Amino acid sequence: MASTVEAPAPAGTAASGTGTAAPPARRRRAAALAAAAFRRTIAIAVLFAVWELAPRARLVDPVFLPPVSEVLPALWELAKSGRLWSDTEASLVRALSGFGLAIALAVPLGLLIGWYRPVAELLNPLLELFRNTAAIALLPVFILVLGIGETSKIAIVLYACAWPILLNTISAVRTVDATLVKSARSLGLPAVRVFQKVVLPAAVPSVFTGIRLAGGISVLVVIVAEMVGAKEGLGFLIGSAQQNFAITDMYAGILAISALGLVFNYLLVLLERRFTRWRTDGPGGS
């Protein structure tokens, strides 16, 4: 009886079987990334489409709201002339100066108020008095006291940014899990070590929430301050364009502010992830 001998499989067949799985996996990852990018940009694309079509369909007066296709060239011209960059630099210096000072002052003060009850009892009435006073309402006071120069603009940004950072820091310290604090104290850790090892790490996410809120506020407040009295800056650019009826330049400045706010917030998100990496890293996390 003749025996049937199977021919050996060609070399690399098994490898090709596993190798064919790699391209579909890469395609799935690429499709997932494309879908995520689409979801993140679809709302902005719809906004720009409505902005383009509404003036052309005469749903709004194109004199006062020109199509975005006319605003983007104006933005490009401002960038080419260098005015956009000089005004952006001036606004950034003011916003970052007040924002940085607010972090340096509000975070330590918030930690102190949240951790030490006598300090909280002493300062709470003062905080309640000023926290409900809008920063913009105090802008004339800052200008009268500090003048119309850089000091008043940085000071109003500092004042406006300090409150979200301060209040979130106080809340973060006060809402730390009491069980964790008691466990640390039962191990014989002194109060300073309990604060350093337990309270401070647990408070970091909420502190960064306040910092991110303050980042957006810093840009908005400095723009308003520049509209009131400045010779450069994005707020001055928008105000002067509106007064001279350069409507496309005005909207170009608004787009520049929006882009600046997005970049600022994105950088703060990256910084937050850097300081809160322990929340997602496992034992073998990098």
PDB file of C-alpha atoms in Angstrom, residues 12 31 35 37 41 72 78 85 107 109 118 124 136 148 175 194 250:
ATOM      1  CA  GLY A  12       8.323  31.113   6.001  1.00  0.00           C
ATOM      2  CA  ALA A  31      -7.897  54.271  11.802  1.00  0.00           C
ATOM      3  CA  ALA A  35     -11.170  58.800  14.116  1.00  0.00           C
ATOM      4  CA  ALA A  37      -8.528  63.429  15.242  1.00  0.00           C
ATOM      5  CA  THR A  41     -11.704  68.741  14.939  1.00  0.00           C
ATOM      6  CA  LEU A  72      -7.362  84.310   7.332  1.00  0.00           C
ATOM      7  CA  LEU A  78      -0.421  90.753  10.141  1.00  0.00           C
ATOM      8  CA  TRP A  85       4.272  88.639  16.670  1.00  0.00           C
ATOM      9  CA  VAL A 107      -0.225  77.911  45.958  1.00  0.00           C
ATOM     10  CA  LEU A 109      -0.915  80.480  50.744  1.00  0.00           C
ATOM     11  CA  PRO A 118      -5.854  79.124  62.785  1.00  0.00           C
ATOM     12  CA  ASN A 124     -11.321  83.527  55.618  1.00  0.00           C
ATOM     13  CA  ILE A 136     -12.327  93.579  35.646  1.00  0.00           C
ATOM     14  CA  ILE A 148      -1.341 102.957  32.988  1.00  0.00           C
ATOM     15  CA  THR A 175     -10.628  67.153  50.918  1.00  0.00           C
ATOM     16  CA  VAL A 194       2.436  63.731  56.693  1.00  0.00           C
ATOM     17  CA  MET A 250     -10.144  92.661  14.393  1.00  0.00           C
TER      18      MET A 250
END
